[in-house]
Amino acid sequence: MTTDHRAPSPVRRDAGRPAHLERPMSVSRRARLAAPLIAAALAFAVSACGGSTPGTGSASDLEAAKATAGELVGSGGAPVDACALLKPADVQAIIGTTVEGKPDTAPGDAGGCTWQNDDNYYSVTVSIGGSGTAPGNTLPAAQPERGTVTPMSGGMRGLPGGVVQFASDNRACEIQVATNSGSQDQQKAAGVANKVKAAL
């Protein structure tokens, strides 16, 4: 008899959300998922120049791996309190009710927060990348799998699903508004982005 060693599928935190209101993976969630990759990168750097012999990687290999890790998770400072970046009235105007934001923390000084109306599944999600994830306030290249990029004012860019990305304080940031408003969600997300920029 063959034993299936595959790990069980993770339980989605937003199970029950209608498919058209699904949220793309946020900056802070990606940072959490990057942790194993960072460890692997460091391990690879150690052995890169010495085959299977441990500890023979060059100093430059290690420094390059550390730099990559820093780019993924930002600095080791205190995380951003993303839930404090919007006023309750700003969120209520979009999701139709006043709710407490749920923080979505990440390594380094990144941070995130989601406000969701559990009656209609409308939500606002703020994801703030770590320091240095957008050097010179320039966003990294868009990920092709996220869909068509729409250039927007102020250096922002829109993505399908009510997503707007922008750079502020040398951080790559992302806002998502998920309601039934179609293309208007992206415009609402741009409005939220401007408020977050001012608060960072």
Short mmCIF file of C-alpha atoms in Angstrom, two decimals:
data_model
loop_
_atom_site.label_atom_id
_atom_site.label_comp_id
_atom_site.label_asym_id
_atom_site.label_seq_id
_atom_site.Cartn_x
_atom_site.Cartn_y
_atom_site.Cartn_z
CA MET A 1 0.00 0.00 0.00
CA THR A 2 1.34 3.43 -0.94
CA THR A 3 1.30 6.12 1.73
CA ASP A 4 0.44 9.65 0.63
CA HIS A 5 2.96 12.01 2.25
CA ARG A 6 1.54 15.19 0.79
CA ALA A 7 0.79 17.95 3.28
CA PRO A 8 -2.89 18.75 3.81
CA SER A 9 -4.25 21.77 2.00
CA PRO A 10 -4.19 24.91 4.20
CA VAL A 11 -7.48 26.28 5.45
CA ARG A 12 -8.23 29.67 3.94
CA ARG A 13 -8.82 32.40 6.49
CA ASP A 14 -11.54 33.90 4.30
CA ALA A 15 -13.35 30.64 3.51
CA GLY A 16 -16.89 31.36 2.44
CA ARG A 17 -15.97 34.57 0.60
CA PRO A 18 -17.61 34.67 -2.85
CA ALA A 19 -15.14 33.98 -5.67
CA HIS A 20 -15.52 37.47 -7.15
CA LEU A 21 -14.40 39.01 -3.85
CA GLU A 22 -11.26 36.90 -3.38
CA ARG A 23 -8.19 38.89 -2.29
CA PRO A 24 -4.82 38.51 -4.06
CA MET A 25 -1.89 37.68 -1.82
CA SER A 26 -0.83 40.81 0.04
CA VAL A 27 2.68 42.19 0.45
CA SER A 28 2.83 41.10 4.09
CA ARG A 29 1.57 37.59 3.31
CA ARG A 30 4.19 37.23 0.57
CA ALA A 31 6.84 38.31 3.07
CA ARG A 32 5.76 35.57 5.48
CA LEU A 33 5.90 32.99 2.72
CA ALA A 34 9.35 34.27 1.73
CA ALA A 35 10.91 33.22 5.06
CA PRO A 36 11.68 29.64 3.97
CA LEU A 37 13.11 30.96 0.70
CA ILE A 38 15.42 33.29 2.61
CA ALA A 39 16.71 30.41 4.70
CA ALA A 40 17.25 28.37 1.56
CA ALA A 41 19.09 31.26 -0.09
CA LEU A 42 21.46 31.56 2.86
CA ALA A 43 22.06 27.81 2.88
CA PHE A 44 22.75 27.83 -0.86
CA ALA A 45 25.22 30.69 -0.51
CA VAL A 46 27.16 28.78 2.14
CA SER A 47 27.63 25.76 -0.13
CA ALA A 48 27.73 27.49 -3.52
CA CYS A 49 31.50 27.58 -3.85
CA GLY A 50 32.31 24.37 -2.05
CA GLY A 51 29.99 21.68 -3.43
CA SER A 52 28.64 19.60 -0.55
CA THR A 53 31.25 20.79 1.95
CA PRO A 54 29.54 23.04 4.52
CA GLY A 55 30.95 26.41 5.43
CA THR A 56 33.00 26.95 2.28
CA GLY A 57 30.91 29.67 0.63
CA SER A 58 32.65 32.98 0.02
CA ALA A 59 31.93 36.11 2.03
CA SER A 60 30.50 37.76 -1.07
CA ASP A 61 28.01 34.88 -1.49
CA LEU A 62 26.81 35.32 2.07
CA GLU A 63 26.52 39.08 1.74
CA ALA A 64 24.51 38.71 -1.47
CA ALA A 65 22.12 36.29 0.23
CA LYS A 66 21.72 38.63 3.20
CA ALA A 67 20.98 41.51 0.84
CA THR A 68 18.31 39.44 -0.89
CA ALA A 69 16.77 38.61 2.48
CA GLY A 70 16.72 42.29 3.40
CA GLU A 71 14.95 43.17 0.18
CA LEU A 72 12.25 40.58 0.90
CA VAL A 73 11.43 41.48 4.50
CA GLY A 74 12.76 45.01 5.03
CA SER A 75 14.65 46.17 8.11
CA GLY A 76 14.41 44.79 11.59
CA GLY A 77 12.56 47.83 12.95
CA ALA A 78 9.12 47.88 14.54
CA PRO A 79 6.32 46.74 12.19
CA VAL A 80 4.02 49.35 10.70
CA ASP A 81 0.65 49.58 12.46
CA ALA A 82 -1.32 49.48 9.22
CA CYS A 83 -4.64 49.44 11.08
CA ALA A 84 -3.89 52.97 12.31
CA LEU A 85 -3.39 54.39 8.81
CA LEU A 86 -7.11 54.78 8.03
CA LYS A 87 -9.91 56.45 9.96
CA PRO A 88 -13.01 54.37 10.77
CA ALA A 89 -15.11 56.70 8.60
CA ASP A 90 -12.84 56.07 5.61
CA VAL A 91 -13.43 52.33 5.86
CA GLN A 92 -17.14 52.61 6.65
CA ALA A 93 -17.72 54.62 3.48
CA ILE A 94 -16.50 51.64 1.45
CA ILE A 95 -17.69 48.52 3.26
CA GLY A 96 -20.86 49.96 4.78
CA THR A 97 -20.14 49.38 8.45
CA THR A 98 -17.63 50.14 11.20
CA VAL A 99 -15.42 47.18 12.11
CA GLU A 100 -12.11 46.73 13.85
CA GLY A 101 -9.20 46.12 11.52
CA LYS A 102 -7.44 42.78 11.74
CA PRO A 103 -3.64 43.15 11.59
CA ASP A 104 -1.66 40.98 9.22
CA THR A 105 1.91 41.14 10.45
CA ALA A 106 5.10 40.24 8.59
CA PRO A 107 8.85 39.92 9.28
CA GLY A 108 10.86 43.09 9.57
CA ASP A 109 9.02 46.40 9.65
CA ALA A 110 6.28 45.55 7.15
CA GLY A 111 2.64 45.41 8.19
CA GLY A 112 -0.90 44.93 6.97
CA CYS A 113 -4.52 45.27 8.00
CA THR A 114 -7.91 44.09 6.70
CA TRP A 115 -11.35 45.48 7.46
CA GLN A 116 -14.20 43.19 6.39
CA ASN A 117 -17.98 43.45 6.54
CA ASP A 118 -19.01 39.86 7.29
CA ASP A 119 -22.56 40.51 6.06
CA ASN A 120 -21.61 41.25 2.45
CA TYR A 121 -17.89 40.31 2.42
CA TYR A 122 -16.90 43.81 1.30
CA SER A 123 -13.37 44.54 2.47
CA VAL A 124 -10.46 46.96 2.47
CA THR A 125 -6.93 45.58 2.76
CA VAL A 126 -3.81 47.67 3.36
CA SER A 127 -0.40 46.02 2.88
CA ILE A 128 2.77 47.97 3.66
CA GLY A 129 6.10 46.52 2.53
CA GLY A 130 9.28 46.63 4.55
CA SER A 131 11.76 49.51 4.37
CA GLY A 132 13.76 49.42 1.14
CA THR A 133 11.28 47.32 -0.83
CA ALA A 134 10.80 50.32 -3.15
CA PRO A 135 14.18 52.13 -3.21
CA GLY A 136 13.84 55.74 -4.28
CA ASN A 137 10.06 55.25 -4.11
CA THR A 138 10.22 53.15 -7.29
CA LEU A 139 8.00 50.08 -7.38
CA PRO A 140 9.59 46.76 -8.35
CA ALA A 141 8.53 45.27 -11.67
CA ALA A 142 4.94 44.10 -11.75
CA GLN A 143 4.32 40.36 -11.51
CA PRO A 144 2.86 39.15 -14.84
CA GLU A 145 0.67 36.57 -13.12
CA ARG A 146 -1.22 39.37 -11.35
CA GLY A 147 -2.76 40.49 -14.64
CA THR A 148 -2.91 43.64 -16.76
CA VAL A 149 -1.26 46.72 -15.23
CA THR A 150 -3.09 50.04 -15.48
CA PRO A 151 -0.86 53.12 -15.01
CA MET A 152 -2.44 55.61 -12.60
CA SER A 153 -1.68 59.11 -11.40
CA GLY A 154 0.94 59.75 -8.75
CA GLY A 155 3.10 56.84 -9.87
CA MET A 156 0.50 54.30 -8.78
CA ARG A 157 -0.54 51.30 -10.84
CA GLY A 158 -3.76 49.34 -10.87
CA LEU A 159 -4.26 45.59 -11.08
CA PRO A 160 -7.37 43.45 -11.53
CA GLY A 161 -9.52 42.84 -8.48
CA GLY A 162 -9.62 46.38 -7.13
CA VAL A 163 -5.87 46.46 -6.41
CA VAL A 164 -3.65 49.55 -6.44
CA GLN A 165 0.09 49.46 -5.82
CA PHE A 166 2.22 52.47 -4.89
CA ALA A 167 5.51 53.40 -3.28
CA SER A 168 5.83 55.54 -0.18
CA ASP A 169 8.67 56.06 2.27
CA ASN A 170 10.77 53.64 0.17
CA ARG A 171 8.20 50.90 0.76
CA ALA A 172 6.23 48.91 -1.82
CA CYS A 173 2.61 49.14 -0.73
CA GLU A 174 -0.68 47.68 -1.92
CA ILE A 175 -4.35 48.47 -1.36
CA GLN A 176 -7.29 46.29 -2.28
CA VAL A 177 -10.95 47.24 -2.21
CA ALA A 178 -13.26 44.27 -2.74
CA THR A 179 -16.94 45.09 -3.28
CA ASN A 180 -19.41 44.60 -6.11
CA SER A 181 -18.46 47.86 -7.82
CA GLY A 182 -16.37 46.41 -10.65
CA SER A 183 -13.86 48.90 -12.02
CA GLN A 184 -14.93 51.43 -9.39
CA ASP A 185 -13.16 49.33 -6.75
CA GLN A 186 -9.83 50.31 -8.27
CA GLN A 187 -10.71 54.00 -8.07
CA LYS A 188 -11.77 53.55 -4.45
CA ALA A 189 -8.47 51.78 -3.77
CA ALA A 190 -6.60 54.74 -5.28
CA GLY A 191 -8.43 57.04 -2.88
CA VAL A 192 -7.44 54.82 0.03
CA ALA A 193 -3.84 54.77 -1.23
CA ASN A 194 -3.66 58.56 -1.12
CA LYS A 195 -4.88 58.53 2.50
CA VAL A 196 -2.34 55.88 3.44
CA LYS A 197 0.46 57.82 1.74
CA ALA A 198 -0.38 60.87 3.81
CA ALA A 199 -0.40 58.83 7.02
CA LEU A 200 2.85 56.90 6.52
#
